[in-house]
Each structure stands twice: as C-alpha cells, then as structure tokens.
C-alpha cells in the first residue's frame, strides 16, 4: 500500500487542495481515490484595523507557504519522497469581501473581508434595483459602497476578485473564479452559468453618472464551472507556493472556489434535497433547491453549487468565537489551579455538560456577537451573557446557552426555508469545529433545525479536502460524468456516516430559547449603542 502511494506521489497522480479559512489555512494532498495522504496547516487571525476586518497580503502568503511546506514535509516523513509534481491543484477561501487591484496588480485598499457589515446603503440600493437580495458581505455591495462613498481608489480599479481568486491569479496568471465563488460576488444566471447580464447592465446604469473609466464586466473575473481547466502553475507561481524550489511548474489548476462550495463537496451535498451546515468562526447552511423561492429574503442568499445549481444559503457572521473565548477562560482557571487539560478534553468536558442542561438553558440568554450580525441587522457586536434572578445559573446551562446562541442567528434564516418556504430537506451534513466533539454539536443542531444531522468520518478534513476533490474531478472524471456521480460513486461510496434525529425535548427547548433570543435583541442593541 505504501509503495503504491509513493508511486502516486512520484508520478503526479495526486491532487492538492489549499483552503484559507477564517482561523486556519490548510493544505490536503489526496490520492487517486480521494483519500487524504498528507496535510499541513497554519493558524492565523484577522485584524481589526481602522474599523475594517482584514488580513494583510504578507500574512496571506506566509500562511499559504507555511501550510504547503508542512504538507510537503508530511509527505517526506510518511513516504520518504519529496513532492516535486502534482496531478492538479485547487485553492479555496473565505467567500465574498473586497479585493480591488490596479493595472500594475497592486492592492488599492486593504482586503475587506466578509466579516465587515459596512455596506448597508449599497446592499439596500442594489437589492431594490435587482429585485434580488444582495447581502452586505458580497463583493458587489462593497464595490458599490465604495462608489457611493466617493473613495478615491475606485477610478483606478482594473480588477476585482476574492481571496481565492487573488491567489489563483498570482500562481497561474488567470483571472477566473469557480461559479460557486463567483455567485458570492455577483448574482449568477442559472442558465448561462455566468453573471446575470441584466443585472450587470443595471449596475452599469447606476454608476454611469460617476463617469468611471470601467464597466463592471471589465473588472470581474471570468466564471468557470467544476471540471473545467483554469490554468497551470507558472514558474513564478511555483517559486511563490514552494519556497524550497522543489515543485515543478506546469501543474493544472481547477477553478478557485469558496468555502461554501468546498463544504458542499466535502459533505457530498451537491444534489437536490441535500444540504450541509458549516459551523466554525461563522456558521452557514447550504440547501440545494428543487425550485425557486417565492420571493427574495434579506436573510437568505441565493448562490450556486460548484456546477452552477441554485442553492439557498443562510449565513451568520458569528458562531464559535465567543464560545471559544469562554473555553479559553476555563482553561486559564484550570491552569491557575495547577491542572493542565489538553484542548480536546477541555472542549469535550464542557460541551458534554451542555447535554445535562435544561432544554431551554434554564432561562439564560447569550449573544456571541463578536462582530456585526447581518441576520439580525447589527453592524457591530457586543458579546453578552444575560440572566434574570430566577434563571438556573449552572455550568451545564451556561455551556448549553453558548452552544444555542452559536446557532441562533442561523435558525432565523433556516426557519424561513423550512417553515415559510417548505423546502424539503432529507438531512443536513454537519462539518466544522462545532462538530469536532462527538454527538454534542450534532444533537443540538438537530434540535435547532428539527432536521436529522449527519456527520461523515471525513468531515474533519473540511474544505481543503473539498477543493482537492474538485481538482481531482477535473483531471480524473470520465466523459460526461457529473460531479454528483463522481462524488457518490468514487469518493463517498461506503463511507461511514453518523446520523442523529431531532430530540423533541431539544426542539421544544430551542424554540423557547429563540423567543427569548429575539426579544432580547434590544439588550444587544443597547450594548452596541452604549459600549464603544
């Protein structure tokens, strides 16, 4: 078996996926059947600079190179061979945001990430003009807000892209995006699989009075679907990715995708009536639709799968950040008592306590709003814990309420889909850090959504594995083989799946908590207004 893997590596029959998530950049190398062979990761954090959530380009490349180096070293350690070539490469990253470049390729303003809720005026104006909901974090909302603000750099824009699109261009020279990633920049026409031409013209009409030297179609990336070739690694790109110089140029790239699309692939949730929920720094659920929704909703984004099929997306900016901060506080306490629990034991102990809490968290209320939350119309956040004198203030209820509130904003969007629109969903696949502790996150999410939640044995590989699978699909698919067929027949066949159905007590408890959550938003609003 080891000799076969060595042969795959040396003959370039592998695929590499690298995903830039909110807190971690991960590289995963896979073999011919999609199985992970080696990996490497790099931890990083966004910065809040001049009231903008951002990452520096220096840290982008530091993280990409470090994760690649660690993956390549893992290959040498496991199989005793250097990594000189690959069958295919794919990059993915956090969707949306704003990266605008001039003709010389220089970034015009610091990268504005999805986390920024600063485009309310543009979001509303575009949504009304397009008759299509444009969320604040979408690239087109950031662009139009910059136009409305009269920002000097707008007239010098030559190219607009996302984080994954930026890296892809630096490594291949190609200005392209996968359709799923592109659908988070600008609305997609489901028939043509590219930007909606009518909406492009409406946007050009809106900015016409500004007499800018570009039209929208001039600055957006070309859109490609899964399976299409998206360029090859240049000599300059090879040196940029692998600073050791061992990696050879000429390796084909698949279209760069967003973390939503790679999450769908990593959970085999690209067919109709399937869905997945990714829960980490942010939390979002993707449901592949059978038909159109009855009307646009502010709380629901319409994006696509990597093949261009329509997807309803409920997205919450805040999930586990404040929860992780509380776990960190308990870690400090344990160490001050002379204890040194490892992270897995600490999380496991605290998360499992949540299962012992009252179904409705004993009357406790919390908001993990570290940043703004578009689902509930907050441009800024203030993490809060609130209780009444009669609340049952126990550690179990404390942990339960923080897990509940991590899913609270998401539930508002999912209730629209499942209750108001009666979207049919057989199950939803969970992945991300919230599901790392067995059972707990899965059980509570099932209660929150009132839908069976499944977790695959491969869920921990995440989006980096998903983009590696898309790279592999590009070079290994049979003629006319769809992505759905490739994943179901060649990747996920026989994979172990753990499913948990909703517990009626959890469902009832979560509904009671949500009534408190919605009423208490006025408390969160007051905290934002009075705590600078």
Coordinates of C-alpha atoms in Angstrom, one line a residue:
X1 CA 0.0 0.0 0.0
X2 CA 2.8 2.4 1.0
X3 CA 4.7 1.7 -2.3
X4 CA 1.5 2.4 -4.3
X5 CA 1.1 5.8 -2.5
X6 CA 4.8 6.6 -3.2
X7 CA 4.2 5.8 -6.9
X8 CA 1.2 8.1 -7.0
X9 CA 3.2 10.9 -5.4
X10 CA 6.2 10.5 -7.6
X11 CA 4.2 10.1 -10.9
X12 CA 2.0 13.1 -10.1
X13 CA -1.3 11.2 -9.7
X14 CA -2.3 13.2 -6.6
X15 CA -4.3 16.4 -6.1
X16 CA -3.7 19.2 -3.7
X17 CA -6.3 21.4 -2.1
X18 CA -5.5 24.5 0.0
X19 CA -8.2 26.5 1.7
X20 CA -7.8 29.8 3.5
X21 CA -10.4 29.7 6.4
X22 CA -11.0 32.4 9.0
X23 CA -8.6 31.0 11.6
X24 CA -6.7 28.3 9.7
X25 CA -5.1 27.7 6.3
X26 CA -5.0 24.0 5.5
X27 CA -3.3 22.0 2.7
X28 CA -4.5 18.5 2.0
X29 CA -2.9 16.1 -0.5
X30 CA -5.2 13.3 -1.8
X31 CA -4.6 10.1 -3.8
X32 CA -6.4 8.7 -6.8
X33 CA -9.5 7.6 -4.8
X34 CA -9.8 10.8 -2.9
X35 CA -8.2 9.5 0.3
X36 CA -6.1 12.1 2.3
X37 CA -2.4 11.2 2.1
X38 CA -0.8 14.2 3.9
X39 CA -1.7 17.6 5.3
X40 CA -0.3 20.8 6.8
X41 CA -1.9 23.8 8.4
X42 CA -1.2 27.3 9.6
X43 CA -3.1 29.2 12.2
X44 CA -3.9 32.9 11.6
X45 CA -6.4 35.6 12.7
X46 CA -8.0 38.6 11.1
X47 CA -7.1 42.1 12.4
X48 CA -9.4 45.0 13.1
X49 CA -7.7 48.0 11.5
X50 CA -9.3 51.4 11.1
X51 CA -12.7 49.7 11.8
X52 CA -12.1 47.2 9.0
X53 CA -11.7 43.4 9.5
X54 CA -8.8 42.4 7.3
X55 CA -5.8 40.2 6.6
X56 CA -2.5 41.5 5.2
X57 CA -1.2 40.1 2.0
X58 CA 2.1 39.4 3.8
X59 CA 0.2 37.1 6.2
X60 CA -1.8 35.5 3.3
X61 CA 1.5 34.3 1.6
X62 CA 3.2 33.5 4.9
X63 CA 0.2 31.2 5.7
X64 CA -0.1 29.6 2.2
X65 CA 3.7 28.9 2.1
X66 CA 3.8 27.5 5.7
X67 CA 0.8 25.2 5.1
X68 CA 2.3 23.9 1.9
X69 CA 5.7 23.4 3.5
X70 CA 4.2 21.4 6.4
X71 CA 2.2 19.3 4.0
X72 CA 5.3 18.6 1.8
X73 CA 7.3 17.7 5.0
X74 CA 4.5 15.4 6.0
X75 CA 4.9 13.6 2.6
X76 CA 8.6 13.2 3.2
X77 CA 8.1 11.9 6.7
X78 CA 5.3 9.4 5.8
X79 CA 6.5 8.2 2.4
X80 CA 10.2 9.1 2.2
X81 CA 9.9 11.0 -1.1
X82 CA 10.0 14.7 -2.0
X83 CA 7.0 16.4 -3.5
X84 CA 8.0 17.5 -7.0
X85 CA 4.8 17.4 -9.0
X86 CA 1.1 17.0 -8.7
X87 CA -1.8 15.9 -10.8
X88 CA -3.9 19.0 -10.1
X89 CA -4.1 21.9 -7.6
X90 CA -7.1 23.9 -6.3
X91 CA -7.4 26.9 -4.0
X92 CA -10.4 28.0 -2.0
X93 CA -11.0 30.6 0.6
X94 CA -13.5 32.7 2.6
X95 CA -16.2 33.9 0.2
X96 CA -17.2 37.5 -0.6
X97 CA -15.3 40.5 0.6
X98 CA -13.4 43.1 -1.5
X99 CA -10.0 42.9 -3.1
X100 CA -9.5 45.6 -5.7
X101 CA -6.3 45.9 -7.8
X102 CA -4.9 48.5 -10.2
X103 CA -3.3 47.9 -13.6
X104 CA 0.1 47.0 -12.0
X105 CA -1.5 44.4 -9.8
X106 CA -1.2 46.4 -6.6
X107 CA -4.0 46.1 -3.9
X108 CA -5.7 49.5 -3.8
X109 CA -7.1 49.3 -0.3
X110 CA -6.7 46.7 2.5
X111 CA -8.6 43.5 1.9
X112 CA -12.1 43.9 3.3
X113 CA -13.4 40.5 4.5
X114 CA -16.9 39.0 4.6
X115 CA -16.9 40.0 8.3
X116 CA -17.5 43.7 7.6
X117 CA -21.0 44.9 7.9
X118 CA -20.3 48.4 6.4
X119 CA -22.2 48.3 3.1
X120 CA -25.8 48.7 4.3
X121 CA -26.7 51.6 1.9
X122 CA -25.3 49.8 -1.1
X123 CA -26.9 46.4 -0.1
X124 CA -30.3 48.0 0.1
X125 CA -30.0 50.0 -3.1
X126 CA -28.7 47.0 -5.2
X127 CA -31.4 44.7 -3.7
X128 CA -34.1 47.1 -4.7
X129 CA -32.6 47.7 -8.2
X130 CA -32.0 44.0 -8.9
X131 CA -35.1 42.6 -7.1
X132 CA -32.6 40.2 -5.7
X133 CA -31.2 40.2 -2.2
X134 CA -27.6 41.4 -2.2
X135 CA -26.0 40.8 1.3
X136 CA -23.7 43.3 2.8
X137 CA -20.7 41.0 2.6
X138 CA -20.9 40.4 -1.2
X139 CA -18.2 41.9 -3.3
X140 CA -20.6 43.9 -5.4
X141 CA -22.0 45.6 -2.3
X142 CA -18.5 46.5 -1.2
X143 CA -17.8 47.9 -4.6
X144 CA -21.0 50.0 -4.8
X145 CA -20.5 51.3 -1.3
X146 CA -17.0 52.5 -2.2
X147 CA -18.6 54.2 -5.2
X148 CA -21.2 55.8 -3.0
X149 CA -18.6 56.9 -0.5
X150 CA -16.6 58.6 -3.3
X151 CA -13.5 56.6 -2.4
X152 CA -10.6 57.9 -4.5
X153 CA -9.3 54.4 -5.5
X154 CA -12.5 53.4 -7.3
X155 CA -11.4 55.1 -10.6
X156 CA -8.2 53.2 -10.6
X157 CA -9.7 49.7 -10.3
X158 CA -8.5 47.3 -13.0
X159 CA -9.6 44.0 -11.4
X160 CA -11.9 42.9 -8.6
X161 CA -11.7 39.4 -7.0
X162 CA -11.9 37.3 -3.9
X163 CA -9.1 35.9 -1.7
X164 CA -9.1 32.6 -3.6
X165 CA -9.2 34.4 -7.0
X166 CA -6.3 36.6 -6.0
X167 CA -4.1 33.6 -5.1
X168 CA -5.1 31.7 -8.2
X169 CA -4.1 34.6 -10.4
X170 CA -0.7 35.0 -8.7
X171 CA 0.0 31.3 -9.2
X172 CA -1.4 30.9 -12.8
X173 CA -1.9 34.3 -14.3
X174 CA -5.6 33.6 -14.9
X175 CA -8.4 36.0 -13.8
X176 CA -11.0 33.3 -13.1
X177 CA -13.4 32.0 -10.4
X178 CA -15.5 28.9 -9.9
X179 CA -19.2 29.6 -10.3
X180 CA -19.9 29.0 -6.7
X181 CA -17.3 31.5 -5.6
X182 CA -18.4 34.0 -8.3
X183 CA -22.0 33.7 -7.0
X184 CA -20.9 35.4 -3.8
X185 CA -19.5 38.3 -5.8
X186 CA -22.5 39.0 -8.1
X187 CA -25.7 37.2 -9.0
X188 CA -25.4 34.3 -11.4
X189 CA -27.8 33.4 -14.3
X190 CA -28.6 29.7 -13.6
X191 CA -29.0 29.1 -17.4
X192 CA -25.8 30.7 -18.7
X193 CA -23.7 29.9 -15.5
X194 CA -22.2 33.3 -15.5
X195 CA -23.0 36.8 -14.2
X196 CA -26.6 37.9 -14.7
X197 CA -26.4 40.1 -17.8
X198 CA -29.5 42.1 -17.0
X199 CA -28.2 42.9 -13.5
X200 CA -24.8 43.8 -14.9
X201 CA -26.4 46.4 -17.1
X202 CA -28.5 47.8 -14.2
X203 CA -25.3 48.2 -12.2
X204 CA -23.6 50.0 -15.1
X205 CA -26.6 52.3 -15.3
X206 CA -26.4 53.1 -11.6
X207 CA -22.7 54.1 -11.8
X208 CA -22.9 55.9 -15.1
X209 CA -23.3 59.4 -13.5
X210 CA -19.9 58.8 -11.9
X211 CA -18.1 58.6 -15.3
X212 CA -15.8 55.9 -14.1
X213 CA -13.2 54.5 -16.7
X214 CA -14.5 50.9 -16.4
X215 CA -17.7 48.9 -16.8
X216 CA -18.5 46.1 -14.4
X217 CA -17.9 43.3 -16.9
X218 CA -14.4 44.7 -17.5
X219 CA -13.2 44.2 -13.9
X220 CA -14.9 40.9 -12.8
X221 CA -13.2 37.5 -13.1
X222 CA -14.2 35.0 -15.8
X223 CA -16.6 32.4 -14.5
X224 CA -15.9 28.6 -14.8
X225 CA -17.8 25.5 -13.6
X226 CA -16.4 22.5 -11.8
X227 CA -14.4 20.2 -14.2
X228 CA -13.1 23.0 -16.4
X229 CA -9.4 23.7 -16.6
X230 CA -8.5 27.0 -15.0
X231 CA -4.8 27.5 -16.0
X232 CA -1.4 26.0 -15.0
X233 CA 1.2 26.7 -12.4
X234 CA 3.7 29.2 -13.8
X235 CA 7.4 29.2 -12.9
X236 CA 6.9 32.3 -10.8
X237 CA 3.9 30.7 -9.2
X238 CA 5.8 27.5 -8.3
X239 CA 8.5 29.6 -6.6
X240 CA 5.9 31.5 -4.7
X241 CA 4.0 28.5 -3.5
X242 CA 7.0 26.3 -2.7
X243 CA 9.9 28.4 -1.5
X244 CA 12.1 25.3 -1.4
X245 CA 12.1 25.3 -5.2
X246 CA 11.3 21.5 -5.4
X247 CA 7.8 21.9 -7.0
X248 CA 7.8 21.9 -10.8
X249 CA 5.6 24.3 -12.8
X250 CA 3.0 23.2 -15.4
X251 CA 0.6 21.6 -12.9
X252 CA -3.1 22.2 -13.9
X253 CA -5.5 24.2 -11.7
X254 CA -9.2 23.7 -11.2
X255 CA -11.4 26.9 -10.8
X256 CA -10.8 28.5 -7.4
X257 CA -13.9 28.1 -5.2
X258 CA -15.3 29.5 -2.0
X259 CA -15.6 27.8 1.4
X260 CA -19.3 27.3 0.9
X261 CA -18.8 25.3 -2.3
X262 CA -16.0 23.2 -0.9
X263 CA -18.1 22.4 2.1
X264 CA -20.8 21.1 -0.2
X265 CA -18.3 18.9 -1.9
X266 CA -16.7 17.7 1.3
X267 CA -20.1 16.5 2.6
X268 CA -21.4 15.2 -0.8
X269 CA -24.2 17.8 -0.6
X270 CA -24.4 19.0 -4.2
X271 CA -27.6 17.2 -5.3
X272 CA -31.1 18.4 -4.8
X273 CA -32.7 18.0 -1.3
X274 CA -29.3 17.8 0.3
X275 CA -27.7 20.4 2.5
X276 CA -24.8 21.0 4.7
X277 CA -24.0 23.2 7.7
X278 CA -20.5 24.5 8.3
X279 CA -20.0 25.7 11.9
X280 CA -16.8 27.4 12.9
X281 CA -16.0 31.1 13.3
X282 CA -19.1 31.8 11.2
X283 CA -21.9 29.3 10.6
X284 CA -23.8 28.8 7.3
X285 CA -26.2 26.3 5.9
X286 CA -26.4 25.5 2.2
X287 CA -29.6 23.8 0.8
X288 CA -29.7 22.7 -2.8
X289 CA -33.1 23.8 -4.1
X290 CA -35.6 22.0 -6.3
X291 CA -37.2 25.2 -7.4
X292 CA -37.3 29.0 -6.9
X293 CA -38.2 30.6 -3.6
X294 CA -41.5 32.5 -3.6
X295 CA -39.7 35.9 -3.1
X296 CA -36.4 37.4 -2.1
X297 CA -35.5 37.4 1.6
X298 CA -32.9 39.6 3.3
X299 CA -31.9 36.6 5.5
X300 CA -31.3 34.2 2.5
X301 CA -28.6 34.4 -0.1
X302 CA -29.0 32.7 -3.4
X303 CA -25.7 31.2 -4.6
X304 CA -24.7 28.1 -6.5
X305 CA -23.0 24.8 -6.2
X306 CA -19.6 24.5 -8.0
X307 CA -21.6 23.2 -11.0
X308 CA -24.0 26.2 -11.1
X309 CA -27.1 24.7 -9.5
X310 CA -29.2 27.0 -7.3
X311 CA -28.5 27.0 -3.5
X312 CA -30.2 28.8 -0.7
X313 CA -27.7 30.0 1.9
X314 CA -28.4 31.1 5.5
X315 CA -25.3 32.7 6.9
X316 CA -24.5 34.0 10.3
X317 CA -21.3 36.0 10.9
X318 CA -20.9 34.8 14.5
X319 CA -20.7 31.2 15.7
X320 CA -17.9 29.8 17.9
X321 CA -15.6 32.8 18.5
X322 CA -17.1 33.9 21.8
X323 CA -17.7 30.3 22.8
X324 CA -14.0 29.6 22.2
X325 CA -13.2 32.6 24.4
X326 CA -15.2 31.2 27.3
X327 CA -13.4 27.8 26.9
X328 CA -10.2 29.7 27.0
X329 CA -11.2 31.3 30.2
X330 CA -11.9 27.9 31.8
X331 CA -8.5 26.8 30.5
X332 CA -6.9 29.7 32.4
X333 CA -8.8 28.8 35.5
X334 CA -7.7 25.1 35.2
X335 CA -4.1 26.1 34.9
X336 CA -4.3 28.5 37.8
X337 CA -5.5 25.5 39.9
X338 CA -2.4 23.5 38.8
X339 CA -4.3 21.5 36.2
X340 CA -3.3 21.2 32.5
X341 CA -6.1 19.6 30.5
X342 CA -5.5 19.2 26.8
X343 CA -7.7 21.1 24.4
X344 CA -9.8 18.1 23.3
X345 CA -10.5 17.0 26.9
X346 CA -11.4 20.6 27.9
X347 CA -13.8 21.1 25.0
X348 CA -15.2 17.6 25.4
X349 CA -15.9 18.0 29.1
X350 CA -17.6 21.4 28.7
X351 CA -19.5 20.6 25.6
X352 CA -20.9 17.3 27.1
X353 CA -22.0 19.3 30.2
X354 CA -24.4 21.1 27.8
X355 CA -26.3 17.9 27.3
X356 CA -27.1 17.9 31.0
X357 CA -28.6 21.4 31.0
X358 CA -32.3 22.3 30.9
X359 CA -33.8 22.1 27.4
X360 CA -34.3 25.9 27.3
X361 CA -30.9 26.6 29.0
X362 CA -32.7 27.4 32.3
X363 CA -33.7 30.9 31.3
X364 CA -30.2 32.1 30.4
X365 CA -29.6 34.3 27.3
X366 CA -26.3 35.0 25.5
X367 CA -25.2 36.7 22.3
X368 CA -21.8 35.7 20.8
X369 CA -21.7 38.8 18.6
X370 CA -18.0 39.4 18.4
X371 CA -18.7 41.2 15.1
X372 CA -21.8 42.6 13.4
X373 CA -24.6 40.2 12.5
X374 CA -26.5 40.9 9.3
X375 CA -29.1 38.3 10.1
X376 CA -30.4 40.4 12.9
X377 CA -29.3 43.8 11.4
X378 CA -26.3 44.6 13.6
X379 CA -23.3 46.5 12.1
X380 CA -21.2 45.9 15.3
X381 CA -21.5 43.3 18.1
X382 CA -21.0 43.1 21.8
X383 CA -20.7 39.5 23.3
X384 CA -23.2 39.3 26.2
X385 CA -24.5 36.9 28.9
X386 CA -27.8 37.9 30.5
X387 CA -29.9 36.2 33.2
X388 CA -32.8 37.0 35.5
X389 CA -32.7 36.4 39.3
X390 CA -34.8 33.3 38.6
X391 CA -32.6 31.8 35.9
X392 CA -31.0 28.4 36.7
X393 CA -27.4 29.5 36.5
X394 CA -25.4 26.3 36.3
X395 CA -22.3 25.4 34.3
X396 CA -24.4 23.0 32.2
X397 CA -26.9 25.7 31.3
X398 CA -24.1 28.2 30.7
X399 CA -22.4 25.9 28.1
X400 CA -25.8 25.0 26.6
X401 CA -26.8 28.6 26.1
X402 CA -23.5 29.4 24.4
X403 CA -23.9 26.5 22.0
X404 CA -27.5 27.5 21.4
X405 CA -26.6 31.1 20.7
X406 CA -23.9 30.0 18.2
X407 CA -26.8 28.6 16.2
X408 CA -29.4 31.3 17.0
X409 CA -29.0 33.7 14.0
X410 CA -28.7 30.7 11.6
X411 CA -32.0 29.3 12.8
X412 CA -33.7 32.6 11.9
X413 CA -32.7 32.0 8.2
X414 CA -33.3 28.3 8.2
X415 CA -36.9 28.8 9.7
X416 CA -37.7 30.8 6.6
X417 CA -36.6 28.0 4.3
X418 CA -38.0 25.1 6.2
X419 CA -41.2 26.6 7.7
X420 CA -42.2 29.5 5.4
X421 CA -40.9 28.1 2.1
X422 CA -41.5 24.5 3.0
X423 CA -38.2 23.5 1.4
X424 CA -37.8 19.7 1.6
X425 CA -34.6 18.5 3.2
X426 CA -33.9 14.8 3.9
X427 CA -30.9 15.5 6.1
X428 CA -28.2 18.1 6.6
X429 CA -24.5 17.2 6.8
X430 CA -22.5 18.9 9.5
X431 CA -18.8 19.8 9.4
X432 CA -16.5 22.3 11.1
X433 CA -15.1 22.8 14.6
X434 CA -18.5 22.8 16.3
X435 CA -18.9 19.1 15.4
X436 CA -15.4 18.0 16.5
X437 CA -16.6 16.9 19.9
X438 CA -18.7 13.8 19.1
X439 CA -22.6 14.0 19.4
X440 CA -22.9 17.3 21.2
X441 CA -23.0 19.9 18.3
X442 CA -24.7 17.4 16.1
X443 CA -27.5 16.7 18.6
X444 CA -28.1 20.4 19.4
X445 CA -28.0 21.4 15.7
X446 CA -30.7 18.7 15.0
X447 CA -32.8 20.2 17.7
X448 CA -32.3 23.7 16.4
X449 CA -33.2 22.9 12.8
X450 CA -35.6 20.0 13.5
X451 CA -33.9 18.0 10.8
X452 CA -31.6 14.9 11.1
X453 CA -28.0 16.0 11.2
X454 CA -25.3 13.6 9.9
X455 CA -21.5 13.7 10.2
X456 CA -19.2 11.8 8.0
X457 CA -15.9 10.2 9.1
X458 CA -14.2 12.5 6.6
X459 CA -15.9 15.7 8.0
X460 CA -12.7 16.8 9.8
X461 CA -10.8 17.2 6.5
X462 CA -13.1 20.1 5.7
X463 CA -12.9 22.5 2.7
X464 CA -9.3 21.8 1.9
X465 CA -10.3 18.2 1.1
X466 CA -13.3 19.5 -0.8
X467 CA -11.2 21.7 -3.1
X468 CA -8.7 18.8 -3.6
X469 CA -11.6 16.7 -4.7
X470 CA -12.6 19.3 -7.2
X471 CA -9.1 19.4 -8.5
X472 CA -9.1 15.6 -8.8
X473 CA -12.5 15.6 -10.5
X474 CA -11.1 18.0 -13.2
X475 CA -8.4 15.5 -14.2
X476 CA -9.9 12.2 -13.4
X477 CA -13.6 12.4 -14.4
X478 CA -15.0 10.1 -17.0
X479 CA -16.5 11.6 -20.2
X480 CA -19.9 13.2 -19.3
X481 CA -19.5 12.2 -15.6
X482 CA -21.2 14.8 -13.4
X483 CA -19.7 16.0 -10.2
X484 CA -22.6 14.3 -8.3
X485 CA -21.9 11.0 -10.0
X486 CA -18.1 11.3 -9.3
X487 CA -18.5 12.1 -5.6
X488 CA -21.2 9.4 -4.9
X489 CA -19.6 6.7 -7.0
X490 CA -15.9 7.2 -6.5
X491 CA -15.4 9.2 -3.3
X492 CA -18.2 8.6 -0.8
X493 CA -19.3 5.1 -1.6
X494 CA -19.0 3.0 1.6
X495 CA -18.0 6.0 3.8
X496 CA -19.2 5.8 7.4
X497 CA -22.0 8.3 8.4
X498 CA -23.3 9.0 11.9
X499 CA -26.8 10.4 12.0
X500 CA -28.8 11.9 14.9
X501 CA -32.5 12.7 14.6
X502 CA -34.1 15.7 16.4
X503 CA -34.9 15.0 20.1
X504 CA -38.4 16.6 20.7
X505 CA -37.1 18.0 24.0
X506 CA -34.3 19.8 22.3
X507 CA -36.6 21.1 19.6
X508 CA -39.0 22.5 22.2
X509 CA -36.2 23.9 24.3
X510 CA -34.6 25.6 21.3
X511 CA -37.9 27.2 20.3
X512 CA -38.3 28.6 23.8
X513 CA -34.8 29.9 23.7
X514 CA -35.4 31.6 20.4
X515 CA -38.4 33.5 21.7
X516 CA -36.0 34.9 24.4
X517 CA -33.3 35.4 21.9
X518 CA -35.5 37.6 19.6
X519 CA -37.0 39.6 22.5
X520 CA -33.5 40.2 23.9
X521 CA -32.1 41.7 20.8
X522 CA -33.0 45.1 22.3
X523 CA -30.5 44.4 25.0
X524 CA -27.8 43.7 22.4
X525 CA -28.7 46.9 20.6
X526 CA -28.3 48.9 23.8
X527 CA -24.9 47.4 24.5
X528 CA -23.7 48.4 21.0
X529 CA -25.0 51.9 21.4
X530 CA -23.6 52.5 24.9
X531 CA -20.4 50.5 25.0
X532 CA -17.9 51.9 22.5

